[in-house]
Amino acid sequence: MRNKILSISIFLFFSIVFIVFFKGLKETNIYTPDLDIKKEIPFFHAKDFYTGKKLNTSDIFKLDQTYLLNIWSSWCVPCRKEHPLLLSLNENKKINIIGMNYKDNKIKAEKFLKELGNPYKRVFEDLEGTIAIEWGAYGVPETFLIYNNKIIRKYIGPLNLNIIEEIKLLIK
Amino acid sequence: MIYSLVGHYSLVLGLIVGLTLFYFSFKNFNNATILNSKILSFTFLQFFFVVISFLCLIFSFVFSDFSNETVFNNSHTTKPLFYKISGTWGNHEGSLLLWLLVLTFFIFIFLIKTKNQPIKYKILTLVFQQVIIIGFFIFLIKTSNPFNYLFPIPVEGLGLNPILQDPALAIHPPILYLGYVGSSIIFSSVLSATALKMISISWATHIKKWILTSWIFLTLGILLGSIWAYYELGWGGFWFWDPVENVSLMPWLALTTLLHCIMVLEKKNILSSWTIILSIATFTLSMCGTFLVRSGILNSVHTFANDPERGVFILIFLFILIFLSLFIFFFFHKDNEKNSNQFFWLSKETSILINNWFMMYFLSVVLIGTVYPIFLDVISSEKISVGPPFYHKLIIPFLIPFLLMMAIGPKLKWIKSDFENKFYLICLLLISIFLAYFILKSFNQKILINTILISSALYLFFITIRDFFVKKYKNMSQNISHFGFSLLILSILFNNLFSSEVITNLKVGETFENSKVNIYFESIDSKKSKNYDSIIANFNIRNSNGEEDKLSPELRIYNQPVIATSEADIKTSLISDKFIVVNLVQNQDYFNVRYQVKPLMMWIWISVILISFGGLISLIKKNHEK
Amino acid sequence: MKTLKIIIIIFFIYPTSNLKAEDLEMKNKITKNLRCLICQGQSVYDSDSEFANSLKIIVDKKIDEGLSEDQIYEFFKNKYGEWILYDPGLNKNTYILWLLPLLIFLAGGAIIYNSFIVKK
């Protein structure tokens, strides 16, 4: 009798382990923690990409406005791919696209924007990658949707058509 | 082109042979004598097909046949021949093919080597092994076929990640797989022995050889992985408690436990249930490791997921095996030992049980630390990391009694023992404590736990040395392995305590100086090799004793894929390793230099080799007795 | 000339750092306990990735600002969640993690004592 209970409970235990692993496996595909974090945007100082003027958070982000902060770099290959999507999104007047130039060389970055077009209302520099960390970013490319000084969504990795559609829906 | 074709179809043929073997073994099971001669040739045939397929993949790599998707993804024409070949198993598909190769090879050897066992046992073992082999065949052909075509044929491959281009890593997977797959033989064998109710002394003697074999390979495999991490990953660490490392450590712990436990079964025909559980656990943990590594469930952000189909397949396969073995265990195994498993408190049996107890604890720490984040994530979607501090806190305190038991345990007799004439045990203990205290005191390290830990490791060290000369060759294998373990713990401890590090920024021609060391940055050179360009920084380092060393770390740019790596320069000696790496500093004309002196590094490797050498002696002795 | 060229190439593909050799002990201790989130199971200390190097700079800055070790952990925990810390503290999420191995140890001892050892 005791043996039976033991064996059944062990079978049950392994079944649960199986289910957990199975679910874990499904989840890893969308492995980005806190995609919609309603967090305040961080306070930071930065330099304007073109003018070299010092900026801080309130110079760039205003209340009651929608922003899309895009972290990019000229050496980042996926950034090139998502760039046309940003350009097309820029036609939507409701949204202001801001660029964060991540650990880049200025000449190359300028060349990048000249070649592919500039979707950004404003670009600021992050030479050391520290501002990206203030934002809780992982690397390039990464994109934040901001409204009312709050981060609405965060997209790790390159943007794609689905995400663009989602953004369009959200800003309506 | 032709290689992919041949390789693919010989895989299919291998699968067909497997299915045939499986079917006929079942059909004629009660009429087993008919099968006796056939199974060997069929197994050989299967092995042969896998060898052909494996050779085809190697040739595809050697001749850079980019019509093959695996080759395209992992090779490049400019790669040195050695890494073209090792690239064969440096990727997912190839490594699974290697698994399969070793699986079929081992079952073939098993059938040749196993002569004195009943034929039914041989056939049933083969059947279970075929279940595993067929599973792998299907997995390989269906989800990760190494012979997929690419059309149009690319001109050039994507190349192999440069950190994988290392001699230690080239032989690490084969050796590790020999260990993993060896445990599959133990698994099949224990299941068939349970089903046929022949778990006994003679079975234990027979399977012990396989346990030893896979244990030796697993130990060496882990060692190679660790050496690779030390030389290639930079910064001088050799064990990061990374999940990928942990999954190789878990079967090792289970196997080591089994190795001790089987001795009791071999001598006294008890603990049979426990032996069965351990044998099953060892292989399950090996498979579980494959699952965790290959499915991508452990991956972090930005390493985008592998094909989820693969993970699901291995998971289902793994649990089929688990449920199959649980079913056999509960259905067939009747524990009829009753009163025979009562031990006197001071006996060899008890000491082995205590070993098992601690080993199981260590195993549970590693297992829980590795899979807990996955569970937490699924259940509550909270994400946590479990890193080195967790393992250190839970393992280190328990090492102390464990080391003491390792010293005393082997001296106890079977059934009943006492402490007569064991005066020297206490003497040596006092000496060790005194010595540990003295060493730490003279280096101004006064942490209590370190003193205790070093005392107990020293104690084991002295006792094993004494035994070596006093008991002369009575149980040399155990003696050497335990000695190796004490040496390992001591080396790791001293290495941790007495490592020193200098981080500084230097230009060419500048010198860094402190009380211990003088680092002079002489010059930089550049070099062009076949698959990378590099700049070499030359340093002249003088320590306080006036010894001078020339060290030249490199920065390399590999051309395919374009990845920059920093190659440490390491000067190894028996006493200490001198380890230097350089790194560029942005917008500055100086280098970031990191110089470390790491004492006794060499002895960490030597001691692990000693540990496995002990196993080798035992294996040779076993074969000799026959 | 060639050397210079290689150096320039490396600048753009190799993660670089901008560190002084100060406050190292504390920085090493902290970076060893931070996970490099984009690497496979390496600590920030052990990694050279872009992410890890930026993180090291931030740790440096925070030490300069006079923050304590725990405050720095708290800062990163706010940004990235508990996932970034290698040493999970004892809290409601981790009771099982810390206590289960110890329970297994005790249970193992009890089983051995009860079923195997002859009592007087």
Short mmCIF file of C-alpha atoms in Angstrom, two decimals, chain C:
data_model
loop_
_atom_site.label_atom_id
_atom_site.label_comp_id
_atom_site.label_asym_id
_atom_site.label_seq_id
_atom_site.Cartn_x
_atom_site.Cartn_y
_atom_site.Cartn_z
CA MET C 1 50.89 52.01 -40.20
CA LYS C 2 49.34 48.60 -40.41
CA THR C 3 49.20 48.39 -36.64
CA LEU C 4 47.35 51.65 -36.54
CA LYS C 5 44.85 50.38 -39.03
CA ILE C 6 44.14 47.31 -36.97
CA ILE C 7 43.76 49.40 -33.86
CA ILE C 8 41.21 51.55 -35.64
CA ILE C 9 39.28 48.50 -36.75
CA ILE C 10 39.31 47.12 -33.26
CA PHE C 11 37.94 50.35 -31.89
CA PHE C 12 34.77 49.78 -33.78
CA ILE C 13 34.18 46.15 -33.26
CA TYR C 14 35.69 45.64 -29.89
CA PRO C 15 34.05 46.65 -26.64
CA THR C 16 36.14 49.29 -24.99
CA SER C 17 36.29 50.64 -21.52
CA ASN C 18 37.27 53.86 -19.93
CA LEU C 19 38.40 52.91 -16.49
CA LYS C 20 40.76 54.17 -13.91
CA ALA C 21 42.48 51.75 -11.62
CA GLU C 22 40.74 52.99 -8.50
CA ASP C 23 38.12 51.68 -6.15
CA LEU C 24 38.78 48.35 -7.69
CA GLU C 25 38.13 45.97 -4.84
CA MET C 26 34.59 47.17 -4.37
CA LYS C 27 33.95 47.41 -8.06
CA ASN C 28 35.17 43.86 -8.64
CA LYS C 29 33.01 42.57 -5.86
CA ILE C 30 29.95 44.28 -7.24
CA THR C 31 30.52 43.40 -10.86
CA LYS C 32 31.08 39.77 -9.92
CA ASN C 33 27.60 39.74 -8.46
CA LEU C 34 25.94 41.32 -11.46
CA ARG C 35 24.79 39.21 -14.36
CA CYS C 36 25.74 40.28 -17.83
CA LEU C 37 22.21 40.09 -19.13
CA ILE C 38 23.08 39.64 -22.76
CA CYS C 39 25.78 37.02 -22.27
CA GLN C 40 25.31 33.37 -21.53
CA GLY C 41 25.80 33.00 -17.83
CA GLN C 42 28.73 35.32 -17.34
CA SER C 43 29.05 37.95 -14.72
CA VAL C 44 29.65 41.55 -15.69
CA TYR C 45 33.14 41.15 -14.25
CA ASP C 46 33.92 38.24 -16.55
CA SER C 47 32.45 39.70 -19.70
CA ASP C 48 33.73 42.11 -22.32
CA SER C 49 30.44 42.76 -24.03
CA GLU C 50 29.19 46.28 -24.79
CA PHE C 51 26.57 45.92 -22.15
CA ALA C 52 28.96 44.73 -19.46
CA ASN C 53 31.45 47.48 -20.19
CA SER C 54 28.83 50.20 -19.94
CA LEU C 55 27.66 48.64 -16.73
CA LYS C 56 31.18 48.70 -15.32
CA ILE C 57 31.35 52.42 -16.08
CA ILE C 58 28.08 52.98 -14.27
CA VAL C 59 29.33 51.02 -11.26
CA ASP C 60 32.41 53.22 -11.28
CA LYS C 61 30.32 56.37 -11.39
CA LYS C 62 28.05 55.21 -8.61
CA ILE C 63 31.04 54.40 -6.41
CA ASP C 64 32.39 57.86 -7.13
CA GLU C 65 29.06 59.33 -6.15
CA GLY C 66 29.52 57.58 -2.83
CA LEU C 67 26.77 54.99 -3.06
CA SER C 68 27.10 51.89 -0.91
CA GLU C 69 27.22 48.37 -2.29
CA ASP C 70 23.60 47.67 -1.41
CA GLN C 71 22.43 50.95 -2.90
CA ILE C 72 24.13 50.08 -6.15
CA TYR C 73 22.43 46.67 -6.19
CA GLU C 74 19.15 48.40 -5.50
CA PHE C 75 19.75 50.76 -8.42
CA PHE C 76 20.30 47.92 -10.85
CA LYS C 77 17.42 45.94 -9.42
CA ASN C 78 15.16 48.89 -10.16
CA LYS C 79 16.34 49.09 -13.74
CA TYR C 80 16.50 45.44 -14.65
CA GLY C 81 14.73 43.47 -11.96
CA GLU C 82 16.09 40.83 -9.63
CA TRP C 83 17.31 38.93 -12.66
CA ILE C 84 20.51 40.98 -12.71
CA LEU C 85 21.67 39.97 -9.23
CA TYR C 86 23.59 36.72 -8.93
CA ASP C 87 23.02 36.35 -5.23
CA PRO C 88 19.27 36.03 -4.76
CA GLY C 89 18.46 37.21 -1.26
CA LEU C 90 16.13 35.25 0.96
CA ASN C 91 12.63 36.46 0.18
CA LYS C 92 9.26 35.02 -0.71
CA ASN C 93 10.48 34.09 -4.15
CA THR C 94 13.50 32.22 -2.95
CA TYR C 95 12.51 30.39 0.23
CA ILE C 96 12.26 27.15 -1.68
CA LEU C 97 15.54 27.76 -3.46
CA TRP C 98 17.50 28.21 -0.24
CA LEU C 99 15.67 25.83 2.02
CA LEU C 100 14.86 22.86 -0.20
CA PRO C 101 18.47 21.62 -0.46
CA LEU C 102 18.81 21.84 3.31
CA LEU C 103 15.54 19.98 3.77
CA ILE C 104 16.74 17.29 1.40
CA PHE C 105 19.90 17.01 3.44
CA LEU C 106 17.96 16.58 6.68
CA ALA C 107 15.54 14.11 5.11
CA GLY C 108 18.44 12.09 3.72
CA GLY C 109 20.03 11.93 7.14
CA ALA C 110 16.77 10.81 8.71
CA ILE C 111 16.26 8.08 6.12
CA ILE C 112 19.78 6.74 6.59
CA TYR C 113 19.46 6.81 10.35
CA ASN C 114 16.06 5.17 10.43
CA SER C 115 16.41 2.44 7.92
CA PHE C 116 20.02 1.42 7.92
CA ILE C 117 21.76 1.94 11.18
CA VAL C 118 21.49 -0.66 13.92
CA LYS C 119 20.42 0.94 17.14
CA LYS C 120 21.60 -0.30 20.46
#
